[in-house]
Each structure stands twice: as C-alpha cells, then as structure tokens.
PDB file of C-alpha atoms in Angstrom:
ATOM      1  CA  UNK A   1     177.962  15.366 134.599  1.00  0.00           C
ATOM      2  CA  UNK A   2     179.254  13.314 131.726  1.00  0.00           C
ATOM      3  CA  UNK A   3     176.534  14.755 129.441  1.00  0.00           C
ATOM      4  CA  UNK A   4     177.706  18.282 130.217  1.00  0.00           C
ATOM      5  CA  UNK A   5     181.324  17.249 129.585  1.00  0.00           C
ATOM      6  CA  UNK A   6     180.529  15.761 126.253  1.00  0.00           C
ATOM      7  CA  UNK A   7     178.513  18.918 125.284  1.00  0.00           C
ATOM      8  CA  UNK A   8     181.359  21.178 126.405  1.00  0.00           C
ATOM      9  CA  UNK A   9     183.621  19.160 124.113  1.00  0.00           C
ATOM     10  CA  UNK A  10     181.303  19.665 121.171  1.00  0.00           C
ATOM     11  CA  UNK A  11     180.218  16.078 121.142  1.00  0.00           C
ATOM     12  CA  UNK A  12     176.710  14.573 120.823  1.00  0.00           C
ATOM     13  CA  UNK A  13     175.429  12.076 123.321  1.00  0.00           C
ATOM     14  CA  UNK A  14     172.481   9.709 123.093  1.00  0.00           C
ATOM     15  CA  UNK A  15     171.120   7.572 125.897  1.00  0.00           C
ATOM     16  CA  UNK A  16     170.485   3.979 124.982  1.00  0.00           C
ATOM     17  CA  UNK A  17     168.785   2.431 127.941  1.00  0.00           C
ATOM     18  CA  UNK A  18     166.317   0.144 126.233  1.00  0.00           C
ATOM     19  CA  UNK A  19     168.378  -2.921 125.744  1.00  0.00           C
ATOM     20  CA  UNK A  20     169.659  -3.303 129.374  1.00  0.00           C
ATOM     21  CA  UNK A  21     166.117  -3.011 130.769  1.00  0.00           C
ATOM     22  CA  UNK A  22     164.647  -5.343 128.064  1.00  0.00           C
ATOM     23  CA  UNK A  23     167.397  -7.877 128.716  1.00  0.00           C
ATOM     24  CA  UNK A  24     166.664  -7.890 132.423  1.00  0.00           C
ATOM     25  CA  UNK A  25     163.032  -8.782 131.541  1.00  0.00           C
ATOM     26  CA  UNK A  26     164.160 -11.601 129.168  1.00  0.00           C
ATOM     27  CA  UNK A  27     166.487 -13.031 131.796  1.00  0.00           C
ATOM     28  CA  UNK A  28     163.697 -12.933 134.431  1.00  0.00           C
ATOM     29  CA  UNK A  29     161.279 -14.636 131.951  1.00  0.00           C
ATOM     30  CA  UNK A  30     158.985 -11.560 131.940  1.00  0.00           C
ATOM     31  CA  UNK A  31     159.056 -10.913 128.248  1.00  0.00           C
ATOM     32  CA  UNK A  32     156.447 -13.266 126.950  1.00  0.00           C
ATOM     33  CA  UNK A  33     155.314 -10.779 124.274  1.00  0.00           C
ATOM     34  CA  UNK A  34     158.542 -11.345 122.400  1.00  0.00           C
ATOM     35  CA  UNK A  35     159.379 -14.308 120.216  1.00  0.00           C
ATOM     36  CA  UNK A  36     162.099 -16.892 120.968  1.00  0.00           C
ATOM     37  CA  UNK A  37     164.146 -15.336 118.147  1.00  0.00           C
ATOM     38  CA  UNK A  38     163.866 -11.880 119.763  1.00  0.00           C
ATOM     39  CA  UNK A  39     164.911 -13.375 123.188  1.00  0.00           C
ATOM     40  CA  UNK A  40     167.982 -14.882 121.536  1.00  0.00           C
ATOM     41  CA  UNK A  41     168.863 -11.648 119.750  1.00  0.00           C
ATOM     42  CA  UNK A  42     168.591  -9.675 123.027  1.00  0.00           C
ATOM     43  CA  UNK A  43     170.728 -12.223 124.873  1.00  0.00           C
ATOM     44  CA  UNK A  44     173.358 -12.085 122.147  1.00  0.00           C
ATOM     45  CA  UNK A  45     173.550  -8.315 122.024  1.00  0.00           C
ATOM     46  CA  UNK A  46     173.618  -8.041 125.809  1.00  0.00           C
ATOM     47  CA  UNK A  47     176.449 -10.578 125.935  1.00  0.00           C
ATOM     48  CA  UNK A  48     178.401  -8.473 123.435  1.00  0.00           C
ATOM     49  CA  UNK A  49     177.922  -5.384 125.607  1.00  0.00           C
ATOM     50  CA  UNK A  50     179.043  -7.284 128.688  1.00  0.00           C
ATOM     51  CA  UNK A  51     182.280  -8.231 126.920  1.00  0.00           C
ATOM     52  CA  UNK A  52     182.907  -4.688 125.779  1.00  0.00           C
ATOM     53  CA  UNK A  53     182.318  -3.013 129.081  1.00  0.00           C
ATOM     54  CA  UNK A  54     183.741  -5.878 131.264  1.00  0.00           C
ATOM     55  CA  UNK A  55     180.264  -6.205 132.742  1.00  0.00           C
ATOM     56  CA  UNK A  56     180.006  -9.933 133.461  1.00  0.00           C
ATOM     57  CA  UNK A  57     178.015 -10.601 136.680  1.00  0.00           C
ATOM     58  CA  UNK A  58     177.267  -6.785 136.949  1.00  0.00           C
ATOM     59  CA  UNK A  59     174.078  -4.878 136.177  1.00  0.00           C
ATOM     60  CA  UNK A  60     174.392  -2.760 133.096  1.00  0.00           C
ATOM     61  CA  UNK A  61     171.700  -0.104 133.516  1.00  0.00           C
ATOM     62  CA  UNK A  62     172.643   2.661 131.132  1.00  0.00           C
ATOM     63  CA  UNK A  63     174.384   2.863 127.866  1.00  0.00           C
ATOM     64  CA  UNK A  64     175.015   5.860 125.682  1.00  0.00           C
ATOM     65  CA  UNK A  65     176.885   6.662 122.526  1.00  0.00           C
ATOM     66  CA  UNK A  66     179.027   9.686 121.958  1.00  0.00           C
ATOM     67  CA  UNK A  67     180.167  11.123 118.678  1.00  0.00           C
ATOM     68  CA  UNK A  68     180.767  14.232 116.691  1.00  0.00           C
ATOM     69  CA  UNK A  69     177.360  15.132 115.438  1.00  0.00           C
ATOM     70  CA  UNK A  70     177.545  18.826 114.619  1.00  0.00           C
ATOM     71  CA  UNK A  71     175.401  21.468 116.166  1.00  0.00           C
ATOM     72  CA  UNK A  72     172.347  20.271 118.095  1.00  0.00           C
ATOM     73  CA  UNK A  73     168.998  20.582 116.275  1.00  0.00           C
ATOM     74  CA  UNK A  74     167.293  21.693 119.526  1.00  0.00           C
ATOM     75  CA  UNK A  75     168.232  22.739 123.063  1.00  0.00           C
ATOM     76  CA  UNK A  76     166.360  22.421 126.253  1.00  0.00           C
ATOM     77  CA  UNK A  77     165.097  25.424 128.123  1.00  0.00           C
ATOM     78  CA  UNK A  78     167.535  27.182 130.450  1.00  0.00           C
ATOM     79  CA  UNK A  79     164.832  28.971 132.280  1.00  0.00           C
ATOM     80  CA  UNK A  80     164.441  28.302 136.022  1.00  0.00           C
ATOM     81  CA  UNK A  81     161.749  25.905 137.078  1.00  0.00           C
ATOM     82  CA  UNK A  82     158.492  27.466 138.190  1.00  0.00           C
ATOM     83  CA  UNK A  83     157.482  25.442 141.278  1.00  0.00           C
ATOM     84  CA  UNK A  84     153.945  25.587 142.654  1.00  0.00           C
ATOM     85  CA  UNK A  85     152.910  23.887 145.889  1.00  0.00           C
ATOM     86  CA  UNK A  86     149.314  22.691 146.071  1.00  0.00           C
ATOM     87  CA  UNK A  87     147.953  22.001 149.535  1.00  0.00           C
ATOM     88  CA  UNK A  88     144.604  20.526 150.491  1.00  0.00           C
ATOM     89  CA  UNK A  89     142.748  22.184 153.359  1.00  0.00           C
TER      90      UNK A  89
END
C-alpha cells in the first residue's frame, strides 16, 4: 500500500532489505563467509538504523528509500495473471 501511495505522489521507492537480513545472520554467528571488518561494519550500520527508526529491541525486516526520481524507466505489467492448475491423475 505504501508503494502505491508513493507512486501516486510521483515519488520513487526502492526496497533495501539486504542489511536487516544480513545483520540477523551476523548477530546469530551465521555469517562466517564475511571478515571481522565486515561484521563490524554491518553491526555499526544496523545500530545507526536502529537509532533512526527507534528500533532498539525490535526486528527491523524491511527498509526502503523514497525520493523524487523522475519518471520510472520501466513499469510492471498490468495484465491479469494467467493461472493454470496442474493435477496429477
């Protein structure tokens, strides 16, 4: 709904979900593929986000940025979905 509201107001919106999910892996010690420096960078940035959105002790699962970006370079299809049911006999 918020995406539609932004579009109706001629604003661009980009989902930025990577950091919250990556931070969860770092906090759970499940990001061994990253260096200690990367772990610290992720922790620092996540902490900054928590302070901005008053998210201490809450799960931040979705971030997005909104701005005046001009006309979109592409639009998704407005055609109705074609649904096919496949059953096994």
